[in-house]
Amino acid sequence: MHELSIALTIVEIAEEEVKKAGLTSVGKIVLEIGNLAGVETEALAFAWQEAVKQTVLEKAEYLVEHTTGSARCLSCNSAFELAFIYDCCPCCGGFRKELLQGKEIRIKSLEIL
Amino acid sequence: MCTTCGCSADEPASITLPGQPARPLVVSGAPQKQFRVLERNVLHKNDQAAAHNRQHFDSSQVLAINLVSSPGSGKTTLLEKTILALKEQVPVYVIEGDQQTMQDANRIQATGAPVVQVNTGNGCHLDADMVHRALHALHPAAQSILVIENVGNLVCPALFDLGETYRVVVMSVTEGDDKPLKYPNMFESAHLCIINKTDLLPYVDFKVEQAKEYALRVNHRLQFIELSATKGAGMENWLNWLKQEQAALIPVN
């Protein structure tokens, strides 16, 4: 359940940003989670409810944007999208690849009130 | 300065009420609602702490191994046998990670290796700050090997860099050979995969070549060592790998 650690870290970052702005709470937070990041968005949403209690995020609108994984094939050099880390290149069937995108766990933006 | 009349807009307005002590109230503009584009990596703090640990390992030429696996794959037994085999040649230090108890630290202490136990409570993984604090209690010597035995869990520890030199994932033949596909993040982030308990191969359905093929789909750079920690077969390959990687950290002059 590392999603709880992630939710608590987000709370910590939001608390810092709110303090820096001299304001009191967050109205909206937008997260970016890659589909290869190893973070279950349902588990994160569940952990979120507990993690944000009595914090600046308690009443915040919570949005998650999903990033689709992508990789470059090291055999035929084509770029392709991945649903799973173990997907092969659709052009040549090779598994040797370099991941380009999909492992993001980011706070994109905050609306501070 | 105001361009209309030359007044200073920087000076806060001072307002004094009749009958009040002569302490001016400072009225400044109320803070406005703000929209912040952060693009901040949530694990940034952990990554910073990991970089700090890595710098420490690099400067003291310590080979730091983050040993990960599911519970029961034989990490602690492997570690006991490793320490006993290496202790005359290179000092081995251990950070033990478990949710509860001192059991594993006691087992390691019995081998004579310096060890500290990190109990994560309800936590499912070690993070870089826990390792940092453990290092301050353990003080591994320069040019030694430090093994960080992570919490038995193939999911959560995958996301947390500890600053290790190498991540070593252990899978045992009593598990399914499709573990690399089921828990791809861990195998994708590992440098070496140990296939343990090979002495039990005649009794189980585990297919070594199939397991390797699945793991290579996830991580084509992954290396493998097959061994039986309890019976000793294949241990030489693992011990040689550790010694070579430790020696590789020491500059030749």
Tab-separated table of C-alpha atoms in Angstrom:
chain	number	residue	atom	x	y	z
A	1	MET	CA	0.000	0.000	0.000
A	2	HIS	CA	2.664	2.503	-1.060
A	3	GLU	CA	-0.237	4.638	-2.306
A	4	LEU	CA	-0.675	5.831	1.293
A	5	SER	CA	2.968	7.008	1.400
A	6	ILE	CA	2.388	8.769	-1.902
A	7	ALA	CA	-0.808	10.455	-0.649
A	8	LEU	CA	0.977	11.586	2.538
A	9	THR	CA	3.879	12.984	0.522
A	10	ILE	CA	1.433	14.931	-1.653
A	11	VAL	CA	-0.153	16.357	1.509
A	12	GLU	CA	3.289	17.423	2.745
A	13	ILE	CA	4.109	19.180	-0.552
A	14	ALA	CA	0.686	20.894	-0.638
A	15	GLU	CA	1.095	22.089	2.975
A	16	GLU	CA	4.452	23.661	2.029
A	17	GLU	CA	3.044	25.383	-1.064
A	18	VAL	CA	0.030	26.769	0.818
A	19	LYS	CA	2.301	28.112	3.546
A	20	LYS	CA	4.600	29.711	0.966
A	21	ALA	CA	1.609	31.456	-0.615
A	22	GLY	CA	0.401	32.740	2.761
A	23	LEU	CA	-3.014	31.179	2.151
A	24	THR	CA	-5.010	28.476	3.898
A	25	SER	CA	-6.218	25.681	1.648
A	26	VAL	CA	-6.191	24.009	-1.743
A	27	GLY	CA	-9.227	24.306	-4.006
A	28	LYS	CA	-8.074	21.920	-6.678
A	29	ILE	CA	-5.141	19.604	-7.246
A	30	VAL	CA	-4.210	17.925	-10.521
A	31	LEU	CA	-1.999	14.826	-10.428
A	32	GLU	CA	-0.323	13.025	-13.286
A	33	ILE	CA	0.099	9.258	-12.936
A	34	GLY	CA	1.718	7.170	-15.641
A	35	ASN	CA	0.168	3.786	-16.375
A	36	LEU	CA	3.555	2.080	-15.814
A	37	ALA	CA	4.310	3.898	-12.536
A	38	GLY	CA	3.145	1.079	-10.294
A	39	VAL	CA	0.512	3.256	-8.646
A	40	GLU	CA	-3.076	2.022	-8.512
A	41	THR	CA	-5.341	5.042	-8.878
A	42	GLU	CA	-8.161	3.302	-6.976
A	43	ALA	CA	-5.827	2.524	-4.073
A	44	LEU	CA	-4.558	6.111	-4.183
A	45	ALA	CA	-8.121	7.481	-4.107
A	46	PHE	CA	-8.848	5.257	-1.113
A	47	ALA	CA	-5.676	6.321	0.718
A	48	TRP	CA	-6.401	9.943	-0.233
A	49	GLN	CA	-9.614	10.097	1.841
A	50	GLU	CA	-7.673	9.304	5.010
A	51	ALA	CA	-4.472	11.188	4.186
A	52	VAL	CA	-6.131	14.568	3.541
A	53	LYS	CA	-8.252	14.690	6.715
A	54	GLN	CA	-7.603	17.919	8.653
A	55	THR	CA	-5.078	19.128	6.093
A	56	VAL	CA	-5.079	21.888	3.476
A	57	LEU	CA	-6.279	19.298	0.952
A	58	GLU	CA	-9.344	18.172	2.892
A	59	LYS	CA	-11.838	19.954	0.653
A	60	ALA	CA	-9.770	20.027	-2.522
A	61	GLU	CA	-11.143	18.803	-5.823
A	62	TYR	CA	-8.882	15.916	-6.830
A	63	LEU	CA	-8.147	15.141	-10.469
A	64	VAL	CA	-5.854	12.481	-11.897
A	65	GLU	CA	-4.572	12.677	-15.457
A	66	HIS	CA	-3.236	9.409	-16.817
A	67	THR	CA	-0.163	9.278	-19.013
A	68	THR	CA	0.123	6.420	-21.482
A	69	GLY	CA	3.383	4.531	-21.463
A	70	SER	CA	5.656	4.712	-24.462
A	71	ALA	CA	8.969	3.184	-25.431
A	72	ARG	CA	11.545	3.088	-28.200
A	73	CYS	CA	12.406	-0.337	-29.592
A	74	LEU	CA	16.151	-0.962	-29.370
A	75	SER	CA	15.967	-3.503	-32.194
A	76	CYS	CA	14.080	-1.607	-34.934
A	77	ASN	CA	14.035	1.915	-33.439
A	78	SER	CA	10.271	2.410	-33.683
A	79	ALA	CA	8.427	4.286	-30.950
A	80	PHE	CA	5.318	2.608	-29.596
A	81	GLU	CA	2.727	2.792	-26.825
A	82	LEU	CA	2.719	0.332	-23.929
A	83	ALA	CA	-0.147	-0.857	-21.776
A	84	PHE	CA	2.257	-3.028	-19.737
A	85	ILE	CA	6.010	-2.898	-19.134
A	86	TYR	CA	6.370	-6.353	-20.721
A	87	ASP	CA	4.685	-5.418	-24.020
A	88	CYS	CA	6.718	-6.124	-27.137
A	89	CYS	CA	7.355	-3.834	-30.089
A	90	PRO	CA	4.378	-4.108	-32.451
A	91	CYS	CA	6.670	-3.679	-35.491
A	92	CYS	CA	9.332	-6.340	-34.868
A	93	GLY	CA	8.088	-8.273	-31.824
A	94	GLY	CA	11.242	-7.436	-29.845
A	95	PHE	CA	11.309	-6.894	-26.086
A	96	ARG	CA	14.493	-4.815	-25.922
A	97	LYS	CA	13.226	-1.324	-25.323
A	98	GLU	CA	13.882	1.953	-23.610
A	99	LEU	CA	10.940	3.407	-21.695
A	100	LEU	CA	10.193	7.007	-22.668
A	101	GLN	CA	7.066	7.770	-20.705
A	102	GLY	CA	4.578	6.241	-18.294
A	103	LYS	CA	6.384	6.218	-14.942
A	104	GLU	CA	5.327	9.722	-13.873
A	105	ILE	CA	3.994	10.362	-10.361
A	106	ARG	CA	3.668	14.142	-10.406
A	107	ILE	CA	1.705	17.009	-8.968
A	108	LYS	CA	0.875	19.019	-12.088
A	109	SER	CA	-0.846	21.973	-10.493
A	110	LEU	CA	-2.463	23.382	-7.394
A	111	GLU	CA	-5.136	26.029	-7.001
A	112	ILE	CA	-4.407	27.634	-3.649
A	113	LEU	CA	-7.153	29.523	-1.801
B	1	MET	CA	6.628	54.587	-6.683
B	2	CYS	CA	3.254	55.694	-8.016
B	3	THR	CA	3.695	57.372	-11.392
B	4	THR	CA	0.611	59.561	-10.956
B	5	CYS	CA	1.514	61.530	-7.844
B	6	GLY	CA	4.869	60.144	-6.700
B	7	CYS	CA	3.592	58.504	-3.535
B	8	SER	CA	5.262	55.326	-2.442
B	9	ALA	CA	2.999	52.344	-3.039
B	10	ASP	CA	5.479	50.181	-1.151
B	11	GLU	CA	4.691	51.800	2.198
B	12	PRO	CA	1.885	49.929	3.955
B	13	ALA	CA	-1.037	52.079	5.061
B	14	SER	CA	-0.952	52.892	8.777
B	15	ILE	CA	-4.335	53.238	10.471
B	16	THR	CA	-4.767	54.362	14.080
B	17	LEU	CA	-8.107	54.361	15.905
B	18	PRO	CA	-8.915	57.153	18.389
B	19	GLY	CA	-8.251	56.049	21.943
B	20	GLN	CA	-6.061	53.133	20.925
B	21	PRO	CA	-2.421	52.844	21.921
B	22	ALA	CA	-0.137	54.419	19.400
B	23	ARG	CA	0.547	51.177	17.618
B	24	PRO	CA	-0.178	51.456	13.954
B	25	LEU	CA	-2.211	48.683	12.383
B	26	VAL	CA	-0.649	47.547	9.175
B	27	VAL	CA	-3.169	46.852	6.463
B	28	SER	CA	-1.794	45.027	3.502
B	29	GLY	CA	-3.644	43.550	0.577
B	30	ALA	CA	-5.265	40.205	1.381
B	31	PRO	CA	-3.408	37.326	-0.325
B	32	GLN	CA	-5.048	36.381	-3.567
B	33	LYS	CA	-6.112	32.950	-4.751
B	34	GLN	CA	-3.156	31.466	-6.627
B	35	PHE	CA	-2.822	28.904	-9.385
B	36	ARG	CA	0.505	27.070	-9.237
B	37	VAL	CA	1.879	24.923	-12.010
B	38	LEU	CA	4.185	22.619	-10.087
B	39	GLU	CA	5.101	19.650	-12.294
B	40	ARG	CA	6.672	18.262	-9.139
B	41	ASN	CA	7.772	14.641	-8.872
B	42	VAL	CA	5.992	13.310	-5.782
B	43	LEU	CA	8.979	11.108	-4.902
B	44	HIS	CA	11.415	14.012	-5.227
B	45	LYS	CA	12.268	14.071	-1.503
B	46	ASN	CA	12.969	10.338	-1.463
B	47	ASP	CA	15.079	10.677	-4.606
B	48	GLN	CA	17.078	13.498	-3.000
B	49	ALA	CA	17.718	11.399	0.123
B	50	ALA	CA	18.677	8.468	-2.136
B	51	ALA	CA	21.141	10.677	-4.013
B	52	HIS	CA	22.656	11.679	-0.685
B	53	ASN	CA	23.050	8.007	0.343
B	54	ARG	CA	24.533	7.171	-3.079
B	55	GLN	CA	27.080	9.957	-2.762
B	56	HIS	CA	28.100	8.558	0.617
B	57	PHE	CA	28.443	5.029	-0.822
B	58	ASP	CA	30.423	6.278	-3.822
B	59	SER	CA	32.837	8.351	-1.753
B	60	SER	CA	33.556	5.480	0.659
B	61	GLN	CA	33.536	2.828	-2.100
B	62	VAL	CA	30.815	0.843	-0.377
B	63	LEU	CA	28.935	-1.637	-2.560
B	64	ALA	CA	25.315	-1.148	-1.478
B	65	ILE	CA	22.853	-3.883	-2.412
B	66	ASN	CA	19.090	-3.412	-2.100
B	67	LEU	CA	17.869	-7.002	-1.701
B	68	VAL	CA	14.192	-7.331	-2.610
B	69	SER	CA	11.756	-10.212	-3.005
B	70	SER	CA	8.413	-11.548	-1.900
B	71	PRO	CA	8.274	-12.917	1.669
B	72	GLY	CA	9.768	-16.388	2.032
B	73	SER	CA	12.048	-16.420	-1.021
B	74	GLY	CA	15.093	-16.992	1.217
B	75	LYS	CA	16.680	-13.536	1.429
B	76	THR	CA	17.787	-13.867	5.045
B	77	THR	CA	19.220	-17.381	4.573
B	78	LEU	CA	21.055	-16.186	1.464
B	79	LEU	CA	22.432	-13.301	3.466
B	80	GLU	CA	23.566	-15.512	6.371
B	81	LYS	CA	25.423	-17.846	3.984
B	82	THR	CA	26.905	-14.882	2.113
B	83	ILE	CA	28.280	-13.285	5.279
B	84	LEU	CA	29.754	-16.568	6.533
B	85	ALA	CA	31.465	-17.165	3.184
B	86	LEU	CA	32.807	-13.616	2.786
B	87	LYS	CA	33.660	-12.473	6.267
B	88	GLU	CA	37.363	-13.296	6.070
B	89	GLN	CA	37.638	-11.469	2.730
B	90	VAL	CA	35.474	-8.360	2.858
B	91	PRO	CA	33.452	-6.766	5.666
B	92	VAL	CA	29.688	-7.099	5.212
B	93	TYR	CA	27.201	-4.787	6.942
B	94	VAL	CA	23.446	-5.289	7.017
B	95	ILE	CA	20.364	-3.108	7.310
B	96	GLU	CA	17.348	-5.318	7.984
B	97	GLY	CA	13.916	-4.041	6.991
B	98	ASP	CA	10.773	-5.654	8.380
B	99	GLN	CA	7.438	-4.369	9.561
B	100	GLN	CA	7.933	-5.889	13.029
B	101	THR	CA	10.366	-7.846	15.238
B	102	MET	CA	14.136	-8.185	15.611
B	103	GLN	CA	14.118	-11.778	14.297
B	104	ASP	CA	16.157	-11.185	11.168
B	105	ALA	CA	18.618	-8.814	12.852
B	106	ASN	CA	19.216	-11.480	15.511
B	107	ARG	CA	19.905	-14.081	12.812
B	108	ILE	CA	22.389	-11.773	11.093
B	109	GLN	CA	24.046	-10.803	14.369
B	110	ALA	CA	24.704	-14.490	15.034
B	111	THR	CA	26.899	-14.554	11.894
B	112	GLY	CA	29.073	-11.801	13.401
B	113	ALA	CA	28.159	-9.076	10.894
B	114	PRO	CA	27.233	-5.604	12.172
B	115	VAL	CA	23.490	-5.124	11.672
B	116	VAL	CA	20.716	-2.650	12.410
B	117	GLN	CA	17.022	-3.426	12.215
B	118	VAL	CA	14.582	-0.939	10.724
B	119	ASN	CA	11.000	-1.689	11.718
B	120	THR	CA	8.623	0.119	9.423
B	121	GLY	CA	5.574	-0.449	11.680
B	122	ASN	CA	2.731	-0.622	9.204
B	123	GLY	CA	4.931	0.563	6.325
B	124	CYS	CA	5.328	-1.764	3.360
B	125	HIS	CA	8.768	-0.625	2.173
B	126	LEU	CA	12.011	1.027	3.227
B	127	ASP	CA	12.636	4.555	2.019
B	128	ALA	CA	15.884	6.457	1.516
B	129	ASP	CA	15.532	8.471	4.715
B	130	MET	CA	15.153	5.304	6.828
B	131	VAL	CA	18.340	3.973	5.239
B	132	HIS	CA	20.088	7.279	5.879
B	133	ARG	CA	19.199	7.106	9.572
B	134	ALA	CA	20.223	3.443	9.739
B	135	LEU	CA	23.600	4.337	8.201
B	136	HIS	CA	24.254	6.760	11.043
B	137	ALA	CA	23.766	3.901	13.502
B	138	LEU	CA	25.712	1.327	11.479
B	139	HIS	CA	28.721	3.254	10.076
B	140	PRO	CA	29.759	0.799	7.345
B	141	ALA	CA	33.526	0.834	6.801
B	142	ALA	CA	35.052	2.089	3.550
B	143	GLN	CA	35.392	-0.569	0.808
B	144	SER	CA	32.848	-2.849	2.469
B	145	ILE	CA	29.627	-4.451	1.250
B	146	LEU	CA	26.347	-3.170	2.665
B	147	VAL	CA	23.254	-5.311	2.123
B	148	ILE	CA	19.897	-3.655	2.725
B	149	GLU	CA	17.330	-6.423	3.108
B	150	ASN	CA	14.100	-4.725	2.140
B	151	VAL	CA	10.637	-5.591	3.446
B	152	GLY	CA	9.430	-8.808	1.785
B	153	ASN	CA	7.130	-7.341	-0.849
B	154	LEU	CA	7.450	-7.326	-4.642
B	155	VAL	CA	5.242	-4.280	-5.129
B	156	CYS	CA	5.926	-1.237	-2.962
B	157	PRO	CA	9.740	-1.308	-2.590
B	158	ALA	CA	10.023	-1.062	-6.385
B	159	LEU	CA	9.183	2.644	-6.302
B	160	PHE	CA	11.648	3.732	-3.642
B	161	ASP	CA	15.270	4.300	-4.600
B	162	LEU	CA	17.437	3.838	-1.510
B	163	GLY	CA	20.632	5.066	-3.161
B	164	GLU	CA	21.841	1.507	-3.697
B	165	THR	CA	24.591	0.587	-6.138
B	166	TYR	CA	22.548	-2.379	-7.373
B	167	ARG	CA	19.066	-3.706	-6.839
B	168	VAL	CA	18.996	-7.484	-6.566
B	169	VAL	CA	15.656	-9.284	-6.803
B	170	VAL	CA	15.382	-12.810	-5.419
B	171	MET	CA	12.764	-15.243	-6.691
B	172	SER	CA	12.576	-18.820	-5.518
B	173	VAL	CA	11.498	-21.855	-7.514
B	174	THR	CA	8.654	-22.497	-5.076
B	175	GLU	CA	6.993	-19.379	-6.509
B	176	GLY	CA	5.388	-19.111	-9.928
B	177	ASP	CA	7.772	-18.649	-12.856
B	178	ASP	CA	5.480	-15.849	-14.072
B	179	LYS	CA	6.388	-13.559	-11.118
B	180	PRO	CA	8.286	-11.148	-13.415
B	181	LEU	CA	5.119	-10.501	-15.432
B	182	LYS	CA	2.911	-10.209	-12.368
B	183	TYR	CA	5.252	-7.756	-10.610
B	184	PRO	CA	6.965	-6.047	-13.534
B	185	ASN	CA	8.013	-2.831	-11.765
B	186	MET	CA	10.317	-4.707	-9.432
B	187	PHE	CA	11.969	-6.737	-12.185
B	188	GLU	CA	12.180	-3.684	-14.444
B	189	SER	CA	14.127	-1.765	-11.793
B	190	ALA	CA	16.493	-4.615	-10.785
B	191	HIS	CA	20.054	-5.189	-12.036
B	192	LEU	CA	20.414	-8.818	-11.017
B	193	CYS	CA	17.899	-11.615	-10.464
B	194	ILE	CA	18.777	-14.512	-8.158
B	195	ILE	CA	16.801	-17.682	-8.723
B	196	ASN	CA	16.980	-19.384	-5.324
B	197	LYS	CA	16.137	-22.853	-3.955
B	198	THR	CA	17.241	-24.584	-7.168
B	199	ASP	CA	17.702	-27.801	-5.148
B	200	LEU	CA	13.886	-28.030	-5.111
B	201	LEU	CA	13.526	-27.910	-8.914
B	202	PRO	CA	12.835	-31.670	-9.242
B	203	TYR	CA	9.784	-31.279	-7.010
B	204	VAL	CA	8.123	-28.185	-8.453
B	205	ASP	CA	6.717	-26.970	-11.798
B	206	PHE	CA	8.958	-23.898	-11.944
B	207	LYS	CA	10.707	-23.601	-15.324
B	208	VAL	CA	13.939	-21.624	-15.050
B	209	GLU	CA	14.179	-20.727	-18.749
B	210	GLN	CA	10.544	-19.589	-18.803
B	211	ALA	CA	11.100	-17.383	-15.740
B	212	LYS	CA	14.159	-15.809	-17.370
B	213	GLU	CA	12.331	-15.251	-20.630
B	214	TYR	CA	9.476	-13.478	-18.805
B	215	ALA	CA	11.944	-11.369	-16.815
B	216	LEU	CA	13.796	-10.346	-19.984
B	217	ARG	CA	10.524	-9.166	-21.537
B	218	VAL	CA	10.310	-6.687	-18.670
B	219	ASN	CA	14.014	-5.834	-18.457
B	220	HIS	CA	16.335	-6.967	-21.235
B	221	ARG	CA	19.419	-5.900	-19.249
B	222	LEU	CA	18.677	-8.158	-16.263
B	223	GLN	CA	21.412	-10.646	-15.287
B	224	PHE	CA	20.679	-13.983	-13.557
B	225	ILE	CA	22.356	-16.218	-11.006
B	226	GLU	CA	20.805	-19.576	-10.107
B	227	LEU	CA	21.669	-20.945	-6.693
B	228	SER	CA	20.591	-22.842	-3.630
B	229	ALA	CA	21.473	-20.859	-0.512
B	230	THR	CA	20.801	-23.830	1.770
B	231	LYS	CA	22.728	-26.465	-0.241
B	232	GLY	CA	25.425	-24.165	-1.602
B	233	ALA	CA	25.107	-24.946	-5.332
B	234	GLY	CA	25.738	-21.798	-7.394
B	235	MET	CA	26.780	-19.721	-4.381
B	236	GLU	CA	30.252	-19.189	-5.857
B	237	ASN	CA	28.778	-17.213	-8.763
B	238	TRP	CA	26.966	-14.885	-6.392
B	239	LEU	CA	29.974	-14.446	-4.083
B	240	ASN	CA	32.236	-13.749	-7.078
B	241	TRP	CA	29.743	-11.242	-8.454
B	242	LEU	CA	29.731	-9.382	-5.116
B	243	LYS	CA	33.536	-9.383	-4.829
B	244	GLN	CA	34.001	-8.243	-8.420
B	245	GLU	CA	31.457	-5.438	-8.107
B	246	GLN	CA	33.003	-4.328	-4.805
B	247	ALA	CA	36.517	-4.330	-6.310
B	248	ALA	CA	35.249	-2.391	-9.342
B	249	LEU	CA	34.405	0.544	-7.061
B	250	ILE	CA	38.002	0.967	-5.965
B	251	PRO	CA	39.992	3.127	-8.374
B	252	VAL	CA	43.133	1.524	-9.789
B	253	ASN	CA	46.209	3.707	-9.299
